[in-house]
Coordinates of C-alpha atoms and ligand atoms in Angstrom, one line a residue:
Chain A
X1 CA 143.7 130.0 158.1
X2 CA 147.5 129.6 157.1
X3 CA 148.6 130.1 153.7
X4 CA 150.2 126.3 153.7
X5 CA 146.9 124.5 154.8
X6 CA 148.8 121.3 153.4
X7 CA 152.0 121.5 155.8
X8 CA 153.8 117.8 155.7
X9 CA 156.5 116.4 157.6
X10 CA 157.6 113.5 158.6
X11 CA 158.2 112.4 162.2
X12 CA 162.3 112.4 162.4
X13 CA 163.5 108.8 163.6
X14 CA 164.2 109.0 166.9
X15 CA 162.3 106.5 169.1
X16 CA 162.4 107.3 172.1
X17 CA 159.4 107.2 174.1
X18 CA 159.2 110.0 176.3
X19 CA 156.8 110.0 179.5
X20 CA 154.8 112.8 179.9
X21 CA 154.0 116.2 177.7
X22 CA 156.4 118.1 179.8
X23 CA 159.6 116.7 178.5
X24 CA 158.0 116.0 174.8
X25 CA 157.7 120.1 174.9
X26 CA 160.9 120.5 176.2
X27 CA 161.9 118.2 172.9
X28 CA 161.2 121.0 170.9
X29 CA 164.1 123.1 172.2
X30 CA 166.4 120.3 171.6
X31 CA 168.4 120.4 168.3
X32 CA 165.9 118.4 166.2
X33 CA 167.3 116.1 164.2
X34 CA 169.3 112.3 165.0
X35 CA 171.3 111.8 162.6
X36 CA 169.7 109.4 159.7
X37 CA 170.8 107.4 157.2
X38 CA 168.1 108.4 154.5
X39 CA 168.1 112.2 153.4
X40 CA 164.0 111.9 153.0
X41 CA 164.2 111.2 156.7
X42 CA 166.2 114.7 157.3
X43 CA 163.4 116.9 157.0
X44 CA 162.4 119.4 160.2
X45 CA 160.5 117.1 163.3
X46 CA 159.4 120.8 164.0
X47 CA 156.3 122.7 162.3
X48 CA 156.3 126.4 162.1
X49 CA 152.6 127.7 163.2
X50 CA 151.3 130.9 164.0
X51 CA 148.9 131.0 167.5
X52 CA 146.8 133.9 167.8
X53 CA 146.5 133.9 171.7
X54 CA 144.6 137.5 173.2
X55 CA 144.2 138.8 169.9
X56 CA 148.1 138.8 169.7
X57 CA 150.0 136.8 166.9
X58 CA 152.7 134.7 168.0
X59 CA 155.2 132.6 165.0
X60 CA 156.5 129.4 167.0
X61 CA 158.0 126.0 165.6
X62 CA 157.2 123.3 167.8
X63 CA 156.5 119.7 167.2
X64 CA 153.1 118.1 165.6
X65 CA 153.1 116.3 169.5
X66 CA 152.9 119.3 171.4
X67 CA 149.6 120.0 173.3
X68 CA 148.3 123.4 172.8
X69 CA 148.2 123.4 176.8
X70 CA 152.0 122.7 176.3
X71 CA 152.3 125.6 173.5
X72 CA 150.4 127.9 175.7
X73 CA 152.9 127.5 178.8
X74 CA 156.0 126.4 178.3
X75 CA 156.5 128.1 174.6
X76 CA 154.3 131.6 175.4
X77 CA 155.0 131.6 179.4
X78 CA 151.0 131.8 179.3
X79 CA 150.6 130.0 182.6
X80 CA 147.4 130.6 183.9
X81 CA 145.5 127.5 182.0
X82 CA 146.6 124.4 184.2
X83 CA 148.1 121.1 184.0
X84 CA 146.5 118.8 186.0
X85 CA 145.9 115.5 184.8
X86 CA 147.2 116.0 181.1
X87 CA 144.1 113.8 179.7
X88 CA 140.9 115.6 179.3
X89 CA 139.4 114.9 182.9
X90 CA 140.1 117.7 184.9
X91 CA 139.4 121.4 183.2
X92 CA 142.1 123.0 184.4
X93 CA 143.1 124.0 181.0
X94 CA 140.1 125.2 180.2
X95 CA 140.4 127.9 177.6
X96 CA 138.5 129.2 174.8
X97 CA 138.5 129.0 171.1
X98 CA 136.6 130.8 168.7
X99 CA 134.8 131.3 172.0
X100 CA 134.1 127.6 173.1
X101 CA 135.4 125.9 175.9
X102 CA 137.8 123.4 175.3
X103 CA 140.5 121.2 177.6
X104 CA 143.7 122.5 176.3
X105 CA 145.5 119.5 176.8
X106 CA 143.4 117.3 174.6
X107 CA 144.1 118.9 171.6
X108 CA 147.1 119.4 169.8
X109 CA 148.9 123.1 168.8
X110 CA 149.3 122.5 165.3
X111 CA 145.7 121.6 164.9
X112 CA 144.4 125.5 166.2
X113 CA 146.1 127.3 163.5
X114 CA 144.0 130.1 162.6
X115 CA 141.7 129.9 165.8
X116 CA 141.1 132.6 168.0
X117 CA 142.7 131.5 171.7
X118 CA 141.6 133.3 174.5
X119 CA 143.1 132.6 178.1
X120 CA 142.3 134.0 181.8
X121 CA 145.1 136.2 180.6
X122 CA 143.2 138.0 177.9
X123 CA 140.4 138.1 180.1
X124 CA 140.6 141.4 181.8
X125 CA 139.8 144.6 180.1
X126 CA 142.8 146.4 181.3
X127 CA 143.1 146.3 184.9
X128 CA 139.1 145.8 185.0
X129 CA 138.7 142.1 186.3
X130 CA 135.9 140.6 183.6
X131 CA 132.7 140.0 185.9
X132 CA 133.4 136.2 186.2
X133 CA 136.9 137.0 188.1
X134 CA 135.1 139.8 190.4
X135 CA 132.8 137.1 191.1
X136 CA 135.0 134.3 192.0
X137 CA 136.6 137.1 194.4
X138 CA 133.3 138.1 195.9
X139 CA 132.5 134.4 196.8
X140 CA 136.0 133.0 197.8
X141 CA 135.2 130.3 195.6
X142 CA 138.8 128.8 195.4
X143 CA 141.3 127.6 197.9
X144 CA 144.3 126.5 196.4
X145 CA 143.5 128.3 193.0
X146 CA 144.8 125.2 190.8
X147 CA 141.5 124.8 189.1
X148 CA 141.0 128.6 189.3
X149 CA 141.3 129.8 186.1
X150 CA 139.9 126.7 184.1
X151 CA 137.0 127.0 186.3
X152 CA 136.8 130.7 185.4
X153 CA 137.5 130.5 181.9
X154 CA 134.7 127.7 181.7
X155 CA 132.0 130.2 183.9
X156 CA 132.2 132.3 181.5
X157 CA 131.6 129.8 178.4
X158 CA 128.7 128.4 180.7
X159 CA 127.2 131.6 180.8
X160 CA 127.6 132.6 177.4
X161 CA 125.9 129.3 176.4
X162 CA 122.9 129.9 179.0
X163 CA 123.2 126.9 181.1
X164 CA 124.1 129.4 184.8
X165 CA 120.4 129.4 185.3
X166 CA 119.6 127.4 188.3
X167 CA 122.1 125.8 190.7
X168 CA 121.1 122.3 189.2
X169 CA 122.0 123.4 186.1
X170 CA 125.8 125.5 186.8
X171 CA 126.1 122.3 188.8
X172 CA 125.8 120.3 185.5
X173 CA 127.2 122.2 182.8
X174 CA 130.6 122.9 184.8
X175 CA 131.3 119.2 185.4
X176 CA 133.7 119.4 183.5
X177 CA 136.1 121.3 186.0
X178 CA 136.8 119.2 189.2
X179 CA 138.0 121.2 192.1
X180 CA 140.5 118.7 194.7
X181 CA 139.8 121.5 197.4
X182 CA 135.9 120.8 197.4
X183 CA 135.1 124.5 196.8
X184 CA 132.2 123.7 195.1
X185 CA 129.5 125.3 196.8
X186 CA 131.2 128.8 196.2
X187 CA 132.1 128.0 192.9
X188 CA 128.9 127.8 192.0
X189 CA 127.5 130.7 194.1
X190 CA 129.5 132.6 191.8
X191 CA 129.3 131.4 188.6
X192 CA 125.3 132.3 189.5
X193 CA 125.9 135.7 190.4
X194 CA 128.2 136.6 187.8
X195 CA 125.4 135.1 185.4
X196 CA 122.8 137.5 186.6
X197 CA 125.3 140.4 186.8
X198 CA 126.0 139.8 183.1
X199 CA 122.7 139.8 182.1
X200 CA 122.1 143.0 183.4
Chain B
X1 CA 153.6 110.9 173.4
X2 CA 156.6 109.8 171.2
X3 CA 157.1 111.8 167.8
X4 CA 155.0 111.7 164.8
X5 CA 154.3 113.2 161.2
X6 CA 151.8 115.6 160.6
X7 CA 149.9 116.0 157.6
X8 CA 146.5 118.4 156.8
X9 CA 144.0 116.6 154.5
X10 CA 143.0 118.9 151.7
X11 CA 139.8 116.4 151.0
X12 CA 138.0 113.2 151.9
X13 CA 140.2 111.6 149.2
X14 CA 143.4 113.0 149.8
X15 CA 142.5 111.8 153.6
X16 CA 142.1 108.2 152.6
X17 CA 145.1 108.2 150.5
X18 CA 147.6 109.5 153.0
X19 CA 146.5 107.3 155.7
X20 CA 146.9 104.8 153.0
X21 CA 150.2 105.3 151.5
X22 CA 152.0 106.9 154.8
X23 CA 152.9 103.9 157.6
X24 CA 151.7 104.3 160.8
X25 CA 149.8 106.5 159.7
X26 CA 146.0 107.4 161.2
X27 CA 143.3 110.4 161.3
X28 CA 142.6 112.9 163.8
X29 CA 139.2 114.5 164.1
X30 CA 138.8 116.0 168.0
X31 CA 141.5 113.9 169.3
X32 CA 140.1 113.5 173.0
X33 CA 140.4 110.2 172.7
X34 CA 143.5 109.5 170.3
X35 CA 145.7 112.0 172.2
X36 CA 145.0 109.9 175.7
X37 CA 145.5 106.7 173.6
X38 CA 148.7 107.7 172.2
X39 CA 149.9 109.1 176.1
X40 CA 149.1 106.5 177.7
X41 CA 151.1 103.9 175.5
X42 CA 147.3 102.0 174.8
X43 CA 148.4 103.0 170.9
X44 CA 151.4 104.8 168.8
X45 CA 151.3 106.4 165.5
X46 CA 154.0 108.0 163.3
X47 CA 151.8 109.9 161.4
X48 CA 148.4 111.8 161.8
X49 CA 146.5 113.0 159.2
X50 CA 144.6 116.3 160.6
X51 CA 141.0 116.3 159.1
X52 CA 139.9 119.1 160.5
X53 CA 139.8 121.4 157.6
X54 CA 137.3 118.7 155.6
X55 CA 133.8 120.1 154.9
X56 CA 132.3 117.2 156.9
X57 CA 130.7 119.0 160.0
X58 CA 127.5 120.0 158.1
X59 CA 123.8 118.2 159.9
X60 CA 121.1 117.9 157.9
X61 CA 118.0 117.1 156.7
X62 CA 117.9 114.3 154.1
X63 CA 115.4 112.4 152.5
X64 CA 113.2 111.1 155.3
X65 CA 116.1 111.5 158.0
X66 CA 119.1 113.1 159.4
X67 CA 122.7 113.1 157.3
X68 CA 125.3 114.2 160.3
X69 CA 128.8 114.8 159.1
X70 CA 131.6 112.9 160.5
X71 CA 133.2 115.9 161.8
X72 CA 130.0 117.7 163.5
X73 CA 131.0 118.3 167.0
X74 CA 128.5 116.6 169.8
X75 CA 127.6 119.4 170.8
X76 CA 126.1 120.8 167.6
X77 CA 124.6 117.8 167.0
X78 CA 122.8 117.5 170.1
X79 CA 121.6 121.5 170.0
X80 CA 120.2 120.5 166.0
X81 CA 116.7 121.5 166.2
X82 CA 115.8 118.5 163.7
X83 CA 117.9 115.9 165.7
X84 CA 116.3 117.3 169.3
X85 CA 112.8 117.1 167.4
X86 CA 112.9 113.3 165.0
X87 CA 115.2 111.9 167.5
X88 CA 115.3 112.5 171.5
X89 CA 117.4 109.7 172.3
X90 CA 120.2 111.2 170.0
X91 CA 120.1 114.4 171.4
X92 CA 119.7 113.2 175.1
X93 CA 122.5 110.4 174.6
X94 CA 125.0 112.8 173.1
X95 CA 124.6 115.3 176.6
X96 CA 124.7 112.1 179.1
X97 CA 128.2 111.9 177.4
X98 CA 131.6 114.0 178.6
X99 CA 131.8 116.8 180.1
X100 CA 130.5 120.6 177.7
X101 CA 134.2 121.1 177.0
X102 CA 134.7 117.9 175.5
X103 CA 131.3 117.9 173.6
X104 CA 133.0 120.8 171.9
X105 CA 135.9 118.6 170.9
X106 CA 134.5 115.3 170.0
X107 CA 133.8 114.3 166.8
X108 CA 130.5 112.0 165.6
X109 CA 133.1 109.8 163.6
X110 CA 135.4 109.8 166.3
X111 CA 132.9 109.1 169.0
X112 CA 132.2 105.9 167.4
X113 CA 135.9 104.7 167.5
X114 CA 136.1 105.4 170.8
X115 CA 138.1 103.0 172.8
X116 CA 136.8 100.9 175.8
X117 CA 137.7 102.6 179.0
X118 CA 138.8 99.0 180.9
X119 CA 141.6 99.5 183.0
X120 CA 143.5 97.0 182.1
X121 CA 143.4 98.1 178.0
X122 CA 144.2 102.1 179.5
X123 CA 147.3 100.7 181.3
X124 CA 150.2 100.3 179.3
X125 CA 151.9 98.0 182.1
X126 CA 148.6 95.1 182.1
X127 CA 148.5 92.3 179.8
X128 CA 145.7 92.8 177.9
X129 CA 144.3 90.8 174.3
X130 CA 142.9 94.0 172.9
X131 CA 146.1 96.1 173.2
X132 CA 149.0 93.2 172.9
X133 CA 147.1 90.2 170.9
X134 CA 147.9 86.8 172.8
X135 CA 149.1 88.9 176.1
X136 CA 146.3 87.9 178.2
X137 CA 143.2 89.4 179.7
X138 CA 143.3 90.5 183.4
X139 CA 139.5 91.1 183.8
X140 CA 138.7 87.8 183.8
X141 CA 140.2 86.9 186.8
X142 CA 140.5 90.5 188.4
X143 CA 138.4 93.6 189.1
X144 CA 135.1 93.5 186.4
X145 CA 132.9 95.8 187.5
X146 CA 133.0 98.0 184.5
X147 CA 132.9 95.0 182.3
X148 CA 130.5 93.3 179.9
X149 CA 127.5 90.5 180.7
X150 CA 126.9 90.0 177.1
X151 CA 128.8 89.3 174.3
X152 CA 131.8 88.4 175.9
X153 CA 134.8 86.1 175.0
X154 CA 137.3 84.0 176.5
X155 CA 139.8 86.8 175.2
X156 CA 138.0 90.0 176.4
X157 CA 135.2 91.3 178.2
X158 CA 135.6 95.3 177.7
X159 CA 132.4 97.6 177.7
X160 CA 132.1 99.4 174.4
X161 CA 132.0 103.1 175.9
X162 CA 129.9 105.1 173.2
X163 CA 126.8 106.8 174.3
X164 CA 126.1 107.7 171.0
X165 CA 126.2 104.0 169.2
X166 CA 123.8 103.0 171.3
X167 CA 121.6 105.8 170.7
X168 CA 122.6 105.2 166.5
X169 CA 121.8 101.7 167.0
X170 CA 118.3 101.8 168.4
X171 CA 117.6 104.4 165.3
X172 CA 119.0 101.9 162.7
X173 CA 121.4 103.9 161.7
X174 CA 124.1 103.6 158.9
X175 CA 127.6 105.0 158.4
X176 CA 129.0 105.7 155.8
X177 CA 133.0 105.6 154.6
X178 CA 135.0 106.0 152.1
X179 CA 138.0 104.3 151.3
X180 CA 140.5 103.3 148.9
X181 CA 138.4 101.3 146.7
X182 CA 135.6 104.0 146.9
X183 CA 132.2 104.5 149.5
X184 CA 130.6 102.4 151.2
X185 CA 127.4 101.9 153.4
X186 CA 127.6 100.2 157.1
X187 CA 124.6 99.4 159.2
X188 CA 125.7 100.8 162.5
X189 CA 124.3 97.0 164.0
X190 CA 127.2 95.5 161.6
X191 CA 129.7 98.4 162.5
X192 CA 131.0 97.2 166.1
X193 CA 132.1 93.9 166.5
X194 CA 132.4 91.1 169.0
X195 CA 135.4 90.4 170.8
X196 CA 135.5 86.8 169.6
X197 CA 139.0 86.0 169.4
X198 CA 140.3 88.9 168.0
X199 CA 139.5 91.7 170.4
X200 CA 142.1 93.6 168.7
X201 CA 139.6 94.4 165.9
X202 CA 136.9 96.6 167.2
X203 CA 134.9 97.4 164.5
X204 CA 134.4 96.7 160.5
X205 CA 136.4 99.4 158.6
X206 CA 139.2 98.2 156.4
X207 CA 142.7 100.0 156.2
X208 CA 142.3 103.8 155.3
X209 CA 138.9 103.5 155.4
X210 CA 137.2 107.1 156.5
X211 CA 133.9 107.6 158.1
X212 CA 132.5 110.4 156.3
X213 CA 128.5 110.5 157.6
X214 CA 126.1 108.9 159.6
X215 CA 122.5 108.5 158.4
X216 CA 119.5 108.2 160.6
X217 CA 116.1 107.8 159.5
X218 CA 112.8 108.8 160.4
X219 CA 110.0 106.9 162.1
X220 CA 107.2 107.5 164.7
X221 CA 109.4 105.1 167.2
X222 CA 112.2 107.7 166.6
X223 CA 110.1 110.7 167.3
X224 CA 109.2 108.9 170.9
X225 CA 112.4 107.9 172.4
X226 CA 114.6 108.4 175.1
X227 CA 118.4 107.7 176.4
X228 CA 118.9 106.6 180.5
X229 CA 122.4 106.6 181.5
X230 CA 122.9 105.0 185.0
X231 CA 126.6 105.7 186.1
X232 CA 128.6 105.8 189.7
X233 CA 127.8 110.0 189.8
X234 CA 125.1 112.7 188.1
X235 CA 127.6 113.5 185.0
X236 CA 130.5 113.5 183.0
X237 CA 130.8 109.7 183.9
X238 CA 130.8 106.4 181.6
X239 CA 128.1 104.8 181.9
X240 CA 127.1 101.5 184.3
X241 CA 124.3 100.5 182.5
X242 CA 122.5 102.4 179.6
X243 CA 119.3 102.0 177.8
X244 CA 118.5 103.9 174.0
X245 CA 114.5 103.2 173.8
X246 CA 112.3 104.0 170.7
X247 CA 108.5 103.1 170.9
X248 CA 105.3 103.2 169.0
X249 CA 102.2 102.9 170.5
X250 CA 98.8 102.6 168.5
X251 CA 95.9 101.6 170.8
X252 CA 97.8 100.1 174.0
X253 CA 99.6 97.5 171.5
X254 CA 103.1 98.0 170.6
X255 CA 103.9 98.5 166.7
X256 CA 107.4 99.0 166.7
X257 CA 109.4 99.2 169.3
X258 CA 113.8 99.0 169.7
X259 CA 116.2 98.8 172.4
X260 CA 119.7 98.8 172.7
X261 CA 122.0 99.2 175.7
X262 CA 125.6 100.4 176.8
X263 CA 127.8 99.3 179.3
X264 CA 126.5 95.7 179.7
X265 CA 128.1 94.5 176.3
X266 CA 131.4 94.4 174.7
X267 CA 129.7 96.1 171.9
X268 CA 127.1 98.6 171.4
X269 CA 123.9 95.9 172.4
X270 CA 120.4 95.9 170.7
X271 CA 118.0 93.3 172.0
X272 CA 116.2 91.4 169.2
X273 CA 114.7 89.2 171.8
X274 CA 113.5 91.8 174.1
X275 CA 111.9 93.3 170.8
X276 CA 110.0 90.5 169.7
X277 CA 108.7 89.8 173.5
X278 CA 106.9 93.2 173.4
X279 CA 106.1 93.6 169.6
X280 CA 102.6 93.2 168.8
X281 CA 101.6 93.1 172.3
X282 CA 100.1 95.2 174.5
X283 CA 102.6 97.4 177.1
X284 CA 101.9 95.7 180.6
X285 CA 103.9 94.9 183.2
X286 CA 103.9 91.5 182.7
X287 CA 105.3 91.4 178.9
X288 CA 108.1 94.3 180.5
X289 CA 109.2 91.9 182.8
X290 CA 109.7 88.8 180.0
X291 CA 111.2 91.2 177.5
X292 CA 113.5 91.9 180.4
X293 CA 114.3 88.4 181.2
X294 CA 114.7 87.7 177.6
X295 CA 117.4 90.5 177.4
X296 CA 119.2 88.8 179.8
X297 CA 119.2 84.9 179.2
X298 CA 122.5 84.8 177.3
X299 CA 124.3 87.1 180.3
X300 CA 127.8 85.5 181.5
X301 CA 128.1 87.5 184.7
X302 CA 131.1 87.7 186.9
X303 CA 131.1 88.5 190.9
X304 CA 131.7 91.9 190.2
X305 CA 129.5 92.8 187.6
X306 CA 126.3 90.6 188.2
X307 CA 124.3 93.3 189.6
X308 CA 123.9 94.6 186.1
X309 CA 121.5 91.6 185.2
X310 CA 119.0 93.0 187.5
X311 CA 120.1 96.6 186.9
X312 CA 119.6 96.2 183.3
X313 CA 116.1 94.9 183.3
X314 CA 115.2 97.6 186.0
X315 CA 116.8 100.5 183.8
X316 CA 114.5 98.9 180.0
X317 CA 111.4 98.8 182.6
X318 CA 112.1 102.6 183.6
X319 CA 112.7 103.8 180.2
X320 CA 109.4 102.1 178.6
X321 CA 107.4 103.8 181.6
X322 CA 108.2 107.0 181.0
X323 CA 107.8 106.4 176.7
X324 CA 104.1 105.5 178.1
X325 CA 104.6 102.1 179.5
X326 CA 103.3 101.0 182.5
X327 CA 104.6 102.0 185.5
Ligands
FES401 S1 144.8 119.2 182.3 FE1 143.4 119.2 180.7 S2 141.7 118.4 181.6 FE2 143.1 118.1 183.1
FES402 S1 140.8 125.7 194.5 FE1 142.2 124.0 194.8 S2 141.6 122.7 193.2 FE2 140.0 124.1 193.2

C-alpha cells in the first residue's frame, strides 16, 4: 500500500484521442501539460506510483491511462510480457500478481500499487531456468515465441492452482493463452510434465 | 484511450460521491471490460474512480443465503465452498465465463455491467442505437448471429453477455447499491432492462449509483441446479445459447422449478411461461417439450439467428435431463 491511498488528479485538457496504448504511453514522456485557461485545470496529467516488479522497487510517473503491460515495457524495458491484441483475449501478457495470473493489458498501472509483479524476467533463480522454462525447452513447445512467455508465466499459475492434471484439463485452464503458431500440442506436453516435475 | 482523472475511493460513500460530483466521471472495479470500452471508442470517461481498496470482496454466509461483495473476483466466488455447495449453477456459470486470467480480474459488480459483445456496438466506426442514440442499428439488416430472439426492439437486438446474470436470475437474486440518496435493493429480474427504445440504458441504476452486494438465497431448487453454456468452441467463448436451471423434485412432480437463459435475449431471460408449463406437473418428455415451445412463442428470429429457437429448447431439455428429467 502507498502512503497517499487517496492520490487525485484531474485529467489535463487536452483531447485528443490517441489510437492505440503505444502512443498513449509514449504521452507520458511528452511535456504534460497544454496550456489552460483555468489554474485548477494545471495540475500534473501524470501520477507518481511505485511498481514493485521481481521483488525490485521501481518510482515512475506515468499517466492514470497507461496499461501496466505498457508500464512494464516501455517505462521498465521489461519486455518479455507481450503485446498482442492489447484487449484481454490473447495472454500474451500474462504475468503475475500477488501470485495470480492476470492479462497485463487489461488492467491499468496505477491500479497495482502495492502489488507484488512478477514477470518471465523474475522467473529464473539465477541462471537456473524455473522448471516451467526447462520444460517448454524440453518439448519445443513454441515456434515463433510471441506467446512464449505469457504462456509460461500462465503454466506456472495453472500448476500452482492444480488444474495441470490431465490433458483435458491444462487444455482448459490455459485457454486463456492463444498460440497463432498452433503449438498447442507441445505446449501442453509441457505444461504436464513440468506439473509432475514440480510435484516431485 | 484518451486522458482521464484518477481518483482512489477511500469508502463506499466517498465512491458515490465522487462519481457524483466529478463529470465524466465513472468506477473501476477489474476493468476488463471498461478498459476495452474505453479503447475501442464504444465509451470515454474523464475520470475513474478506482474502488479497488473498498472492503467489498468479502462472500458470505447470510441469513438463509449467500451475501457476495461487489468486488469478489469470479474466481473466488466460484471456488466458495458455500456457493459450490447451495448453488451449482453459480459456481458452474461463473467458470463457463472468460478465460482463469480474467476470472482473476473480473469483478461480481462489474460482471453484471458488462457490455454486449455485438459487433456493431464494439466498433467505433458502425452506427449503432446503443452507443450513438438515433444512429441506427446495423444488425437488423446485417450479420445477426450473435443476436437476440427475444426481447428485441426496433432499435436494438444485442445479446446481454453475462454468464453470471443468468445464473443470479434463476436464483432470484437481488443487488444491492448505494447511492446518493442512500441504499437500495434491486431484484436482479428488474436490474437489466429491455432495449425498448432506449437501448442506450442497459440496466436500472441511477447516476452514481454503486453496486455494493449481491444476495442469493437458499432453496432446495438452488441446491439442484446447473449452468449449460453452448458456444462456437470448448471455452473462453460467449456464449450461443445458455441455460441457468434450478429444480425441485418431490415424487416425480415438479415443486419449484426456474429457468433463465443467455445469449437468446437482449437481456438476461427467465421464462415464466416455461415455468408454469412444468410446475406442478410431473417431469416427462411431453410437458419438456411444451415448456419448450412456450419459451419460444414470443421469438422474433432473423435468418441468421433462427437456429437458436430450436437450439434453445434442445439446450432447457438437456439441462432438466441431467437435474433428473427425463431423458
Ligand atoms: S495483449 Fe493482453 S491479452 Fe492480448
Ligand atoms: S509460438 Fe508463435 S504464437 Fe505461440
Amino acid at each position: 500500500m502507498t502512503d497517499d491511498p487517496h492520490p487525485t488528479r484531474r485529467a489535463h485538457k487536452r483531447r485528443t484521442v490517441l489510437k492505440g496504448s503505444a502512443v498513449a504511453a509514449g504521452a507520458a514522456a511528452v511535456p504534460p501539460l497544454a496550456a489552460t485557461a483555468s489554474a485548477e485545470a494545471a495540475i500534473a496529467s501524470t501520477v507518481d506510483i511505485t511498481l514493485s516488479v521481481n521483488g525490485r522497487d521501481h518510482d515512475i510517473s506515468l499517466e492514470p491511462r497507461v496499461t501496466l503491460l505498457d508500464a512494464l515495457r516501455d517505462r521498465l524495458g521489461l519486455t518479455g510480457a507481450k503485446k498482442g491484441c492489447d484487449r484481454g483475449e490473447c495472454g500474451a501478457c500474462t504475468v503475475l500478481v500477488d501470485g495470480e495470473r492476470i492479462k497485463s493489458c487489461t488492467t491499468l498501472a496505477v491500479m497495482r500499487q502495492g502489488s507484488r509483479i512478477t514477470t518471465v524476467e523474475g522467473l529464473a533463480d539465477g541462471d537456473r531456468l524455473h522448471p516451467v522454462q526447462q520444460a517448454f525447452i524440453r518439448h519445443d513447445a513454441f515456434q515463433c515465441g510471441g506467446c512464449t512467455s505469457g504462456q509460461i508465466m500462465s503454466a506456472v499459475a495453472c500448476i500452482q492452482e492444480g488444474h495441470a492434471g490431465s490433458e483435458a484439463e491444462i487444455r482448459d485452464w490455459m485457454s486463456g493463452n492463444l498460440c497463432r503458431c498452433a503449438c498447442y500440442q507441445n505446449i501442453v506436453a509441457a505444461v504436464g510434465d513440468a506439473a509432475r516435475e514440480m510435484r516431485r | 484511450m484518451r486522458a482521464f482523472g484518477y481518483t482512489v475511493a477511500k469508502d463506499p460513500a466517498d465512491a458515490v460521491r465522487l462519481v457524483t460530483t466529478t463529470p465524466g466521471a465513472t468506477f473501476i472495479a477489474g476493468g476488463t471490460d471498461l478498459l476495452n470500452l474505453m479503447k475501442d471508442g464504444a465509451q470515454a470517461h474523464d475520470h475513474l474512480v478506482d474502488l479497488n481498496r473498498l472492503d467489498m470482496a468479502e462472500v458470505r454466509a447470510q441469513g438463509a443465503g449467500v451475501r457476495i461483495g461487489a468486488l469478489a473476483r469470479m474466481r473466488h466466488v466460484a471456488e466458495h465452498r458455500r456457493v459450490r455447495e447451495g448453488f451449482p449453477v453459480l459456481a458452474q456459470a461463473l467458470l463457463a465465463s472468460a478465460s482463469p486470467q480474467l476470472r482473476n480480474m473480473a469483478a461480481i459488480g462489474g460482471n453484471l455491467l458488462q457490455r454486449t459483445r455485438c459487433g456493431y456496438f464494439r466498433d467505433s466506426g458502425s452506427a449503432c442505437n446503443k452507443r450513438e442514440p438515433g444512429s441506427g442499428c446495423p444488425a437488423l439488416e446485417g450479420y445477426s448471429r450473435g443476436h437476440a430472439i427475444l426481447g428485441g426492439s426496433d432499435h436494438c437486438i444485442a445479446t446481454h453477455p453475462s454468464d453470471l446474470a443468468v445464473a443470479l436470475l434463476a436464483l432470484d437474486a437481488s443487488v444491492h447499491v448505494l447511492g446518493p440518496d442512500g441504499a437500495r435493493r434491486i431484484p436482479i429480474a428488474d436490474f437489466h432492462l429491455l432495449p425498448g427504445s432506449t437501448p442506450e440504458r442497459e440496466n436500472a441504476l441511477r447516476r452514481g449509483e454503486l453496486i455494493t452486494h449481491v444476495e442469493v438465497p437458499d432453496s432446495h431448487a438452488a441446491a439442484h441446479s446447473r449452468y449449460l453454456k453452448l458456444r462456437d468452441r470448448a471455452t473462453f467463448e460467449f456464449a450461443v445459447v445458455s441455460v441457468a436451471a434450478a429444480l425441485e423434485l418431490r415424487g416425480g412432480v415438479v415443486r419449484d422449478v426456474r429457468l433463465a437463459f443467455g445469449g437468446v435475449a437482449t437481456k438476461p431471460w427467465r421464462s415464466a411461461e416455461a415455468e408454469a408449463a412444468l410446475r406442478g406437473k410431473p417431469l416427462t418428455a411431453a410437458n419438456v417439450a411444451e415448456a419448450g415451445r412456450a419459451l419460444v412463442r414470443g421469438a422474433a428470429p432473423r435468418p441468421d439467428n433462427a437456429f437458436k429457437v430450436e437450439l434453445v429448447q434442445r439446450a432447457m431439455a438437456g439441462v432438466l435431463a441431467e437435474l433428473g428429467g427425463p431423458r
